[in-house]
XYZ file of C-alpha atoms in Angstrom:
752
model
C 8.255 -0.370 32.662
C 11.474 -2.284 32.835
C 12.535 -5.650 31.438
C 16.176 -5.453 32.477
C 15.758 -8.405 34.853
C 14.477 -10.680 32.062
C 16.663 -13.632 31.030
C 16.589 -12.589 27.364
C 17.545 -8.960 27.974
C 21.353 -9.272 27.894
C 21.319 -11.086 24.580
C 18.788 -8.551 23.230
C 20.978 -5.593 24.240
C 24.141 -7.218 22.902
C 22.680 -7.789 19.443
C 21.311 -4.253 19.233
C 24.592 -2.595 20.186
C 26.607 -4.810 17.823
C 24.305 -3.822 14.979
C 23.325 -7.459 14.321
C 20.100 -8.556 12.649
C 18.048 -10.974 14.751
C 14.525 -12.336 15.327
C 12.249 -11.962 18.346
C 9.440 -14.452 18.879
C 6.723 -15.306 21.468
C 5.274 -11.799 21.204
C 2.008 -10.015 21.876
C 1.130 -6.583 20.525
C 2.065 -4.877 23.777
C 5.416 -6.710 24.026
C 6.235 -5.535 20.476
C 5.643 -1.947 21.531
C 7.738 -2.406 24.678
C 10.621 -3.871 22.691
C 10.300 -1.133 20.077
C 10.789 1.406 22.830
C 13.966 -0.339 24.033
C 15.314 -0.730 20.492
C 14.995 3.035 20.058
C 16.476 3.869 23.505
C 19.388 1.401 23.416
C 20.506 1.726 19.794
C 20.897 5.503 19.707
C 19.351 5.256 16.207
C 16.063 6.150 14.690
C 13.631 3.320 13.930
C 11.533 2.442 10.871
C 8.802 -0.011 11.905
C 7.124 -1.821 8.973
C 3.665 -3.367 9.457
C 1.379 -5.363 7.136
C -1.569 -2.899 7.062
C -2.190 0.810 7.517
C -4.682 0.245 10.334
C -2.112 -1.736 12.353
C 0.387 1.106 11.802
C -2.125 3.614 13.187
C -2.842 1.387 16.216
C 0.857 0.967 16.981
C 1.417 4.715 16.740
C -1.507 5.534 19.044
C -0.537 2.951 21.668
C 3.156 3.891 21.586
C 2.296 7.423 22.592
C -0.142 6.440 25.357
C 2.104 3.740 26.832
C 5.517 5.374 26.651
C 4.905 8.962 25.536
C 6.907 8.252 22.391
C 5.839 10.274 19.356
C 5.864 8.499 16.019
C 4.705 9.305 12.511
C 2.785 6.935 10.264
C 3.755 7.040 6.599
C 0.681 6.751 4.349
C 0.483 5.247 0.884
C -0.412 7.398 -2.101
C -2.187 5.600 -4.892
C -0.640 5.900 -8.377
C -2.555 3.177 -10.104
C -2.013 2.727 -13.846
C -5.545 1.371 -14.228
C -7.495 4.395 -13.123
C -7.018 8.088 -13.450
C -6.404 9.354 -9.974
C -5.148 12.578 -8.541
C -3.930 10.820 -5.452
C -4.867 12.069 -2.010
C -2.879 15.261 -1.455
C -3.242 14.902 2.319
C -1.414 11.575 2.083
C 1.213 13.193 -0.126
C 1.631 16.072 2.336
C 2.190 13.667 5.230
C 4.642 11.690 3.150
C 6.698 14.755 2.230
C 6.708 16.202 5.739
C 7.760 12.834 7.217
C 10.528 12.199 4.668
C 11.971 15.706 4.910
C 11.838 15.890 8.708
C 12.709 12.219 9.431
C 11.150 11.701 12.908
C 12.711 9.411 15.479
C 10.161 6.624 14.949
C 8.353 6.099 11.658
C 5.672 3.403 11.276
C 4.926 2.431 7.693
C 2.542 -0.127 6.146
C 4.138 -2.561 3.691
C 2.496 -0.990 0.657
C 4.263 2.346 1.073
C 7.553 0.559 0.345
C 6.343 -0.108 -3.210
C 6.101 3.567 -4.090
C 8.672 5.477 -6.030
C 9.707 8.834 -4.598
C 11.856 11.689 -5.886
C 15.189 12.026 -4.169
C 15.819 14.547 -1.416
C 17.541 16.868 -3.877
C 14.310 17.162 -5.884
C 12.593 18.984 -3.012
C 15.672 21.090 -2.324
C 15.880 22.217 -5.975
C 12.164 22.791 -6.582
C 10.866 24.321 -3.344
C 11.009 27.979 -2.446
C 10.636 29.980 0.754
C 8.533 33.015 1.562
C 10.020 35.136 4.398
C 8.816 38.184 6.245
C 10.831 41.182 5.102
C 11.806 39.769 1.740
C 10.441 40.986 -1.570
C 8.866 38.941 -4.340
C 6.992 40.097 -7.423
C 3.382 38.788 -7.307
C 3.487 37.806 -10.973
C 6.639 35.785 -10.203
C 4.866 34.191 -7.216
C 1.904 33.277 -9.431
C 4.086 31.583 -12.078
C 6.156 29.708 -9.442
C 3.022 28.343 -7.782
C 1.560 27.165 -11.099
C 4.878 25.525 -12.001
C 4.730 23.535 -8.762
C 1.227 22.271 -9.578
C -0.925 24.684 -7.540
C -4.251 25.786 -9.013
C -5.764 29.255 -8.676
C -9.233 29.646 -7.063
C -11.329 32.468 -5.642
C -11.038 31.039 -2.104
C -8.703 28.263 -0.897
C -10.445 25.226 0.591
C -8.135 22.338 -0.126
C -4.438 21.491 -0.463
C -2.985 22.626 -3.774
C -5.088 25.785 -4.145
C -4.094 29.436 -3.943
C -5.750 32.828 -4.383
C -4.308 36.306 -4.879
C -6.493 39.277 -3.964
C -4.823 42.664 -4.002
C -2.039 42.596 -1.395
C -3.030 39.226 0.085
C -2.061 35.770 -1.164
C -3.645 32.646 0.394
C -1.744 29.439 -0.260
C -2.724 25.917 0.849
C 0.626 24.142 0.677
C 1.575 20.814 2.265
C 0.944 22.128 5.750
C -2.019 21.217 7.942
C -3.564 24.679 7.447
C -3.391 27.261 4.654
C -1.174 30.294 5.006
C -1.978 33.989 4.391
C 0.806 36.176 3.054
C 0.387 39.985 3.256
C 2.329 42.343 0.959
C 3.220 46.025 1.012
C 4.011 46.473 -2.594
C 6.375 43.542 -3.244
C 7.554 43.249 0.329
C 6.157 40.493 2.539
C 5.063 42.119 5.830
C 3.142 39.251 7.460
C 2.720 35.495 7.235
C 0.206 33.536 9.321
C -1.669 30.242 9.300
C -5.464 30.507 9.225
C -8.513 28.277 9.415
C -9.931 27.954 5.920
C -13.488 27.478 7.242
C -13.655 30.337 9.755
C -10.921 32.459 8.092
C -9.561 33.194 11.581
C -5.814 33.473 12.119
C -4.140 30.600 14.014
C -0.429 31.405 14.279
C 2.052 33.983 12.985
C 5.243 32.622 11.420
C 8.409 34.138 10.012
C 8.726 31.958 6.902
C 7.005 29.156 4.988
C 8.399 26.603 2.507
C 6.302 25.875 -0.585
C 6.979 22.322 -1.888
C 5.925 20.817 -5.225
C 2.486 19.124 -5.273
C 3.745 16.305 -7.440
C 6.775 14.026 -7.535
C 7.948 15.816 -10.658
C 7.937 19.201 -12.354
C 6.394 19.497 -15.803
C 9.139 20.439 -18.258
C 8.862 23.231 -20.807
C 8.911 20.643 -23.571
C 7.232 17.250 -23.299
C 9.339 14.090 -23.728
C 9.109 12.640 -27.228
C 7.865 9.271 -25.992
C 5.005 10.814 -24.008
C 1.618 9.409 -25.253
C 0.313 11.684 -27.973
C -3.291 11.200 -26.850
C -2.391 12.940 -23.576
C -0.367 15.762 -25.101
C -3.395 17.905 -25.873
C -4.688 17.526 -22.345
C -1.257 18.438 -21.002
C -1.129 21.540 -23.219
C -4.587 22.694 -22.118
C -4.550 21.853 -18.410
C -0.930 21.481 -17.355
C -1.117 19.204 -14.280
C -4.291 17.382 -15.376
C -6.139 14.887 -13.226
C -4.194 11.624 -13.170
C -0.920 13.058 -14.536
C 0.902 11.659 -11.487
C 0.524 8.183 -13.013
C 3.009 9.224 -15.711
C 5.643 10.502 -13.293
C 8.421 8.387 -14.843
C 8.205 10.448 -18.045
C 9.055 13.629 -16.127
C 11.428 12.471 -13.349
C 14.330 10.111 -13.959
C 15.480 10.314 -10.316
C 12.880 8.182 -8.562
C 14.027 6.237 -5.484
C 12.622 3.947 -2.810
C 11.320 5.314 0.475
C 14.045 3.217 2.108
C 16.659 5.502 0.573
C 15.488 8.166 3.055
C 16.025 5.814 6.022
C 19.579 4.569 5.444
C 20.611 5.448 8.998
C 17.570 3.817 10.590
C 17.099 0.397 12.178
C 14.376 -1.507 10.282
C 11.925 -3.534 12.380
C 9.528 -5.882 10.581
C 6.255 -6.782 12.244
C 5.732 -10.406 11.136
C 7.967 -10.429 8.075
C 5.983 -13.224 6.364
C 2.795 -11.139 6.528
C 4.563 -7.978 5.411
C 6.164 -9.642 2.403
C 2.905 -11.458 1.480
C 0.998 -8.162 1.614
C 3.692 -6.455 -0.442
C 3.653 -9.172 -3.086
C -0.144 -9.162 -3.278
C -0.302 -5.422 -3.940
C 2.532 -5.557 -6.444
C 0.937 -8.459 -8.314
C -2.397 -6.635 -8.474
C -0.634 -3.539 -9.749
C 1.193 -5.383 -12.547
C -1.873 -7.457 -13.475
C -4.035 -4.333 -13.696
C -1.416 -2.615 -15.782
C -1.129 -5.505 -18.250
C -4.912 -5.840 -18.370
C -5.274 -2.138 -19.087
C -2.751 -2.326 -21.927
C -4.605 -5.255 -23.518
C -7.965 -3.501 -23.388
C -6.383 -0.160 -24.325
C -7.959 1.455 -21.298
C -4.646 2.981 -20.254
C -1.593 4.419 -21.874
C 1.798 2.687 -21.560
C 4.113 3.857 -18.790
C 7.781 4.590 -19.380
C 8.509 2.896 -16.071
C 6.307 0.945 -13.631
C 5.431 3.100 -10.618
C 6.204 0.368 -8.098
C 9.351 -1.398 -6.945
C 9.289 -5.216 -6.811
C 9.828 -6.965 -3.482
C 13.316 -8.071 -4.579
C 14.263 -4.503 -5.545
C 13.063 -3.198 -2.195
C 14.883 -5.861 -0.163
C 18.109 -5.120 -2.051
C 17.954 -1.598 -0.674
C 17.996 -2.935 2.893
C 21.419 -4.504 2.389
C 23.821 -3.310 5.080
C 21.012 -2.023 7.330
C 20.344 -3.553 10.737
C 17.063 -5.483 10.645
C 15.048 -6.831 13.557
C 12.148 -9.231 12.962
C 9.095 -9.591 15.226
C 8.134 -13.080 14.043
C 5.843 -15.429 15.997
C 5.631 -17.486 12.833
C 9.282 -17.980 12.037
C 10.405 -17.152 8.514
C 13.370 -18.500 6.590
C 15.538 -15.633 7.756
C 18.818 -17.135 9.017
C 19.032 -14.999 12.172
C 19.565 -15.615 15.843
C 16.165 -16.165 17.548
C 15.329 -14.713 20.981
C 12.137 -16.024 22.633
C 10.210 -13.573 24.851
C 7.300 -15.726 26.057
C 4.687 -12.974 26.391
C 1.043 -14.038 26.693
C -2.338 -12.387 26.482
C -4.445 -12.021 29.630
C -7.826 -13.579 30.279
C -11.063 -11.557 29.950
C -12.804 -10.823 33.270
C -15.999 -9.380 31.675
C -16.607 -6.875 34.502
C -16.075 -9.514 37.221
C -13.966 -7.279 39.464
C -13.676 -9.999 42.142
C -11.825 -12.154 39.650
C -9.785 -9.212 38.369
C -8.713 -8.276 41.909
C -7.795 -11.876 42.669
C -5.708 -11.985 39.482
C -3.902 -8.763 40.389
C -3.115 -10.043 43.886
C -1.682 -13.228 42.369
C 0.718 -10.960 40.454
C 2.017 -9.075 43.454
C 5.532 -7.816 42.732
C 4.743 -7.190 39.049
C 4.940 -3.779 37.404
C 1.221 -3.357 36.697
C -0.287 -0.901 34.243
C -4.024 -0.558 33.624
C -5.142 1.163 30.406
C -8.745 2.237 30.900
C -11.238 4.976 30.070
C -12.724 4.539 33.574
C -9.699 5.298 35.736
C -11.525 6.768 38.741
C -14.052 3.965 38.808
C -11.377 1.248 38.604
C -9.215 2.959 41.249
C -12.180 3.169 43.596
C -13.112 -0.496 43.077
C -9.545 -1.785 43.507
C -9.042 0.272 46.656
C -11.804 -1.846 48.255
C -9.476 -4.815 47.698
C -6.456 -2.886 49.088
C -4.814 -2.703 45.642
C -3.113 0.643 45.129
C 0.341 0.439 43.537
C -0.799 0.563 39.900
C 0.053 2.877 36.998
C -3.001 4.118 35.093
C -3.125 5.361 31.469
C -5.859 5.938 28.875
C -7.241 2.869 27.149
C -5.262 1.490 24.178
C -5.938 -0.813 21.247
C -3.472 -3.507 22.405
C -4.560 -6.485 24.436
C -3.565 -7.126 28.014
C -0.224 -8.917 28.331
C 1.776 -10.751 30.942
C 5.551 -11.020 30.567
C 6.308 -13.455 33.364
C 10.079 -13.362 32.948
C 10.165 -9.586 33.314
C 7.301 -9.385 35.830
C 5.322 -6.960 33.711
C 1.536 -6.951 33.521
C -0.794 -4.847 31.379
C -4.588 -4.867 31.614
C -6.955 -2.920 29.356
C -10.681 -2.296 29.117
C -10.820 -5.306 26.835
C -9.895 -7.620 29.729
C -11.640 -5.765 32.513
C -14.979 -5.041 30.781
C -14.775 -6.945 27.480
C -14.843 -3.538 25.794
C -12.822 -3.258 22.620
C -11.184 -0.020 21.575
C -12.564 1.573 18.425
C -10.523 1.595 15.218
C -7.927 4.338 15.134
C -9.034 6.868 12.526
C -6.604 7.943 9.834
C -5.912 11.668 9.903
C -6.545 11.865 6.186
C -9.079 14.418 5.076
C -11.350 12.967 2.454
C -14.691 13.864 0.919
C -16.623 10.716 1.547
C -19.572 9.796 -0.560
C -22.859 9.086 1.131
C -24.402 5.639 1.126
C -26.314 4.739 -2.040
C -30.093 5.205 -1.794
C -32.200 2.928 -3.982
C -35.289 4.332 -5.629
C -38.468 2.377 -4.874
C -41.137 4.484 -6.528
C -41.512 6.899 -9.460
C -42.704 9.472 -6.945
C -39.312 9.326 -5.198
C -37.378 10.765 -8.121
C -37.424 14.233 -9.691
C -36.655 15.279 -13.245
C -33.061 16.535 -13.603
C -31.810 14.383 -10.689
C -28.586 12.410 -11.136
C -29.094 8.638 -10.915
C -26.969 5.521 -11.173
C -28.054 2.524 -13.226
C -26.527 -0.765 -12.123
C -25.457 -1.601 -15.709
C -25.031 1.702 -17.503
C -23.707 3.988 -14.754
C -24.294 7.686 -13.978
C -26.954 9.581 -15.935
C -29.632 12.299 -15.585
C -33.321 11.432 -15.103
C -35.310 13.199 -17.854
C -38.843 12.210 -16.889
C -41.514 9.618 -17.591
C -42.727 8.786 -21.093
C -45.321 6.375 -22.496
C -44.338 4.051 -25.303
C -46.184 1.283 -27.080
C -44.813 -2.226 -26.743
C -46.611 -5.347 -28.013
C -49.743 -3.301 -28.531
C -49.741 -1.957 -24.961
C -48.865 1.490 -23.655
C -46.247 1.266 -20.910
C -44.455 3.767 -18.661
C -40.744 4.227 -19.292
C -38.147 6.237 -17.323
C -35.801 8.193 -19.605
C -32.151 8.494 -18.538
C -29.756 10.739 -20.475
C -26.069 9.844 -20.645
C -22.965 11.433 -22.187
C -23.262 12.584 -25.823
C -27.049 12.975 -25.246
C -27.579 9.218 -25.516
C -30.873 8.128 -23.962
C -31.936 4.962 -22.184
C -35.617 4.036 -21.682
C -36.244 1.803 -18.667
C -39.575 0.053 -18.011
C -41.128 1.469 -14.824
C -41.161 -1.978 -13.211
C -37.316 -1.996 -13.413
C -36.940 1.125 -11.251
C -35.187 -1.023 -8.620
C -32.128 -0.963 -10.898
C -31.700 2.745 -10.172
C -30.311 4.543 -7.114
C -29.662 8.191 -6.383
C -26.209 9.572 -7.035
C -24.535 10.679 -3.827
C -21.400 12.684 -4.483
C -19.194 15.104 -2.626
C -20.157 18.740 -2.202
C -21.748 20.493 -5.136
C -19.534 18.956 -7.781
C -21.494 17.645 -10.737
C -20.690 14.042 -11.640
C -19.253 12.998 -14.966
C -21.922 11.254 -17.044
C -21.166 7.715 -18.194
C -21.042 6.809 -21.867
C -23.517 4.177 -22.990
C -21.651 1.212 -24.356
C -18.351 2.602 -23.052
C -15.972 0.884 -20.681
C -15.743 3.630 -18.036
C -18.603 2.305 -15.869
C -17.311 -1.287 -16.105
C -13.878 -0.013 -15.113
C -15.413 1.814 -12.146
C -17.180 -1.362 -10.993
C -13.953 -3.316 -11.450
C -12.064 -0.792 -9.283
C -14.743 -0.934 -6.581
C -14.612 -4.748 -6.573
C -10.849 -4.590 -6.128
C -11.189 -2.102 -3.307
C -13.707 -4.367 -1.597
C -11.344 -7.303 -2.106
C -8.536 -5.298 -0.493
C -10.822 -4.424 2.414
C -11.769 -8.090 2.819
C -8.101 -9.149 3.019
C -7.322 -6.407 5.528
C -10.226 -7.485 7.718
C -8.936 -11.050 7.666
C -5.441 -9.931 8.504
C -6.729 -7.789 11.375
C -8.682 -10.704 12.772
C -5.632 -13.006 12.680
C -3.504 -10.263 14.235
C -6.031 -9.629 16.960
C -6.050 -13.207 18.223
C -2.296 -13.668 17.692
C -2.591 -16.389 15.033
C 0.048 -16.257 12.301
C 1.077 -18.193 9.223
C -2.461 -18.776 7.930
C -2.644 -19.283 4.161
C -3.530 -15.982 2.356
C -6.677 -17.534 0.826
C -7.954 -18.526 4.271
C -7.186 -14.981 5.452
C -9.304 -13.674 2.550
C -12.175 -15.997 3.444
C -11.965 -14.851 7.080
C -12.388 -11.275 5.860
C -15.466 -12.260 3.825
C -17.068 -13.467 7.041
C -17.355 -9.865 8.219
C -20.225 -9.611 5.738
C -21.944 -12.813 6.918
C -24.337 -13.104 9.847
C -26.006 -16.032 11.554
C -29.144 -15.186 13.545
C -27.907 -11.603 13.590
C -24.496 -12.562 15.013
C -21.561 -11.379 12.872
C -19.636 -14.474 11.673
C -16.165 -12.884 11.879
C -16.705 -11.425 15.356
C -18.079 -14.774 16.466
C -14.958 -16.546 15.130
C -12.676 -14.070 16.944
C -14.657 -14.588 20.122
C -14.423 -18.383 19.810
C -10.666 -18.118 19.220
C -10.232 -15.994 22.360
C -12.358 -18.321 24.442
C -10.552 -21.348 23.076
C -7.219 -19.777 23.987
C -8.354 -19.085 27.563
C -9.699 -22.609 28.031
C -6.538 -24.141 26.568
C -4.387 -22.052 28.921
C -6.396 -23.321 31.905
C -5.881 -26.927 30.796
C -2.212 -26.540 29.923
C -2.754 -27.140 26.209
C -1.290 -25.400 23.146
C -2.927 -21.935 23.324
C -1.925 -20.870 19.801
C -3.247 -24.049 18.233
C -6.498 -23.686 20.146
C -6.903 -20.082 18.939
C -6.138 -21.160 15.361
C -8.774 -23.863 15.465
C -11.290 -21.489 17.066
C -10.658 -18.789 14.464
C -11.114 -21.207 11.542
C -13.964 -23.332 12.951
C -16.645 -21.540 10.856
C -14.513 -20.776 7.803
C -16.952 -22.751 5.660
C -19.572 -20.016 6.200
C -17.543 -17.807 3.833
C -18.432 -20.066 0.897
C -21.561 -22.033 1.893
C -23.789 -19.651 -0.080
C -21.916 -20.378 -3.310
C -20.873 -24.044 -2.893
C -22.845 -27.213 -2.196
C -22.461 -28.627 1.290
C -22.697 -27.604 4.936
C -20.325 -25.057 6.368
C -18.729 -27.845 8.362
C -17.950 -29.988 5.303
C -16.762 -26.975 3.311
C -14.641 -25.675 6.184
C -12.906 -29.017 6.657
C -12.220 -29.239 2.892
C -10.737 -25.739 2.873
C -8.507 -26.506 5.821
C -7.271 -29.681 4.162
C -6.674 -27.811 0.914
C -4.551 -25.164 2.602
C -2.543 -27.624 4.705
C -3.945 -26.962 8.167
C -3.056 -29.523 10.839
C -5.159 -32.608 11.568
C -6.121 -31.097 14.948
C -7.556 -27.962 13.325
C -9.420 -29.995 10.669
C -10.979 -32.248 13.296
C -11.995 -29.219 15.384
C -13.774 -27.771 12.313
C -15.501 -31.108 11.565
C -16.569 -31.849 15.099
C -17.663 -28.500 16.510
C -21.360 -29.371 15.862
C -21.008 -33.060 16.665
C -20.965 -34.301 13.021
C -17.864 -36.366 13.803
C -16.234 -37.392 17.036
C -13.554 -35.041 18.446
C -10.116 -36.630 18.477
C -8.398 -34.070 20.694
C -9.057 -31.905 23.733
C -8.620 -28.829 21.533
C -11.573 -29.950 19.394
C -13.675 -30.265 22.574
C -12.536 -26.800 23.681
C -13.556 -25.274 20.316
C -16.950 -26.994 20.605
C -17.443 -25.508 24.064
C -16.227 -22.042 23.050
C -18.577 -22.052 20.037
C -21.523 -22.907 22.270
C -20.595 -20.212 24.802
C -20.256 -17.524 22.134
C -23.578 -18.367 20.513
C -25.433 -18.781 23.781
C -24.393 -15.617 25.613
C -27.215 -13.101 26.084
C -27.669 -10.795 23.102
C -25.433 -12.785 20.778
C -28.232 -13.936 18.526
C -31.490 -12.331 17.577
C -33.660 -15.438 17.179
C -36.095 -15.850 20.031
C -36.594 -19.091 21.914
C -40.162 -19.290 20.615
C -39.010 -18.983 16.991
C -36.320 -21.549 17.556
C -38.555 -24.172 19.195
C -41.279 -23.529 16.621
C -38.896 -24.279 13.769
C -37.777 -27.524 15.416
C -41.408 -28.584 15.868
C -42.203 -27.710 12.229
C -39.259 -29.797 11.034
C -40.530 -32.810 12.902
C -44.170 -32.220 11.819
C -43.193 -32.015 8.129
C -41.289 -35.296 8.359
C -44.006 -37.097 10.368
C -46.647 -36.262 7.737
C -45.047 -38.541 5.183
C -46.386 -42.071 4.825
C -44.166 -44.724 6.328
C -42.475 -42.431 8.868
C -42.457 -43.755 12.388
C -40.737 -40.916 14.293
C -38.549 -37.945 13.501
C -36.110 -35.931 15.627
C -34.753 -32.457 14.950
C -31.198 -32.314 16.295
C -28.081 -30.085 16.159
C -30.129 -26.911 16.754
C -32.248 -27.649 13.723
C -29.365 -28.302 11.354
C -30.389 -31.981 10.956
C -33.545 -34.003 11.096
C -33.349 -37.789 11.613
C -36.292 -39.703 10.226
C -37.054 -43.256 11.465
C -39.180 -45.222 8.974
C -41.228 -48.426 9.226
C -39.131 -51.056 7.381
C -42.230 -52.976 6.193
C -43.586 -49.860 4.483
C -40.403 -48.179 3.162
C -37.811 -50.108 1.136
C -34.174 -49.108 0.659
C -35.061 -47.678 -2.765
C -37.999 -45.723 -1.266
C -35.631 -44.079 1.277
C -33.873 -42.105 -1.456
C -37.155 -40.682 -2.731
C -38.460 -40.029 0.781
C -35.329 -38.050 1.787
C -35.657 -35.941 -1.357
C -39.379 -35.299 -0.835
C -38.878 -34.244 2.793
C -36.000 -31.877 1.902
C -38.113 -30.268 -0.857
C -41.025 -29.826 1.535
C -38.746 -28.182 4.114
C -37.357 -25.829 1.443
C -40.883 -24.835 0.441
C -42.345 -24.267 3.925
C -39.534 -23.102 6.215
C -37.083 -20.181 6.424
C -33.734 -21.119 7.962
C -30.053 -20.191 7.801
C -27.563 -22.458 6.034
C -28.873 -25.927 5.190
C -30.700 -28.776 6.928
C -29.526 -32.366 6.654
C -32.298 -34.944 6.182
C -31.140 -38.321 7.483
C -33.560 -41.216 6.783
C -32.901 -44.372 8.854
C -34.414 -47.835 8.170
C -33.738 -50.689 10.527
C -34.990 -54.312 10.421
C -34.587 -56.721 13.305
C -35.163 -60.461 13.291
C -35.278 -62.325 16.611
C -35.271 -66.041 17.283
C -34.467 -68.261 20.274
C -32.443 -71.463 20.549
C -34.132 -73.787 23.027
């Protein structure tokens, strides 16, 4: 793919070669990848690409390889929270170390990894050691060196950080993808090979292996004087105990930013405003958690906070060339180059339309990313369309760059089939889904259970105890320190089975302690993080930027909301896409239409916890967070509550109807739907003084016409309340139903 003929290309090349910082706007996901390729090829430098989330980093990496055969590495984040005792994922740490020491040509990093503090390059040079075939090493010396670097001895290695020594064989699971087996003849190393730790079969022979430290520090022979005394005993007994990485600043004074490893790189920011907002959010949470933990004495004070502030990180970019992919322009005072790339319409398996579209773009460099290459080739050949480049399907959307005559189509456009999320290559031991206990017969004595209030305990059987003169069944749960809790049998729904990893026994909770509350707090924060990431992904997917962070959070909440079985977030994304397509056909502002479509149901994120319809709540939220009048009106009018004041509002209304009405979108049957409408009208008609009633807006409102001679203005208030209470008692329905009572008196006379 070439863009050399584009009008912006000369300016783009000139800025790159002069080492200038500048901004690129008017971008789609695909155009960002295309420009990233050219930045790398033209600059002669390596590239660090910074994204807002880890999932977007993984998507970019996957698509970059499929589109341009460019290999990149994603740099994961390793948690070192002060609020919880964590070991940190060693697979993440391994990938970090391997990336930083090898420095690939293209590195893609989520914003949060920039917060982390790392040891300098010299730390790894001074504290790693090599094992080479032909060299000699005393096994006792090897044992002590491994322990010093944080490795733990086991009978058989199964995870990173473990080693075993059996006779003349040493198995070590270092920071490589697979463990290594070292064979000795006496003290001489005669063979080194990688092996599969599950099958124990050899994979590859090697001449040497480097063993790096498992932590960002080395425990000293004597502990620093200011190290928390409460942890000293644990350190003396266990050495590298679980969670010791939190206190890294006590043991390593040479901690640097990840950016210090990339001084010779070009930095590319993917939507700088989103990156910085994400960075600040994580940093604020970190500091708040730390301060909260100090107040409640749940944590020990740190010598130095484990994260860099945003200002500290940005200072380290001084003197580096920076390129910004910003559709929503930031305050950066840089030259702006507009690309004018646009997403392609969805054909939804209508190959006649797809073929017509391709013929209209004759002369373009066309690439089709699909999992059905042979099928698509065969179909297009019937239309005499041949000169097309085919690759495997990607996560990016189809894009047209008119200026450069470049066109990309994917399965998303051809078949309305979205690519699955790109899995992280982390290896984790995931916990199974919680299983609630419904009957006493479903639980066995000695089984681990989780109580919603008190946490993890052991079920000790059923006992009978007298209460208020009656014998009742109680379930006995034993916690740490042999404390017992007796639960009435009718409260068994508060228990669920413990589902852990492997055969590891869980740590019992302490009754009255703070550990379980802390666990629930951490989970809530993880869910909150997931919600924000879902919102960010949704905005990124439709190409809408600059939305207030709180609205982004509410968008993410909609992933866990359904309406008639239709997921609210997916519905909003669908409406945004449809709105954009309709706006493009009518020559309107596509981005504004997508924005209005994405936010049209935002009120559904809060309608279960606040009074009012999702329309009213959505409009209030949009006003609060300074959305434009066009967007607010689109939210208010998409169900006909108010009159639309713009074509975009009409487009959103149409897109909403299309999304809800397509086959399979909603689970409610026509019979159920019409039955509910009839019931609404029947309930209203049964009240004295009611003339007629009409269920409208798909059952969201019922308008009640009363006889003015029988119902006064004062009676209307009571009648509306009585009808609404009757509806609440007799019907099941999503959201809320508006009861609108109307009284009209007419007096007629004639002048003769």
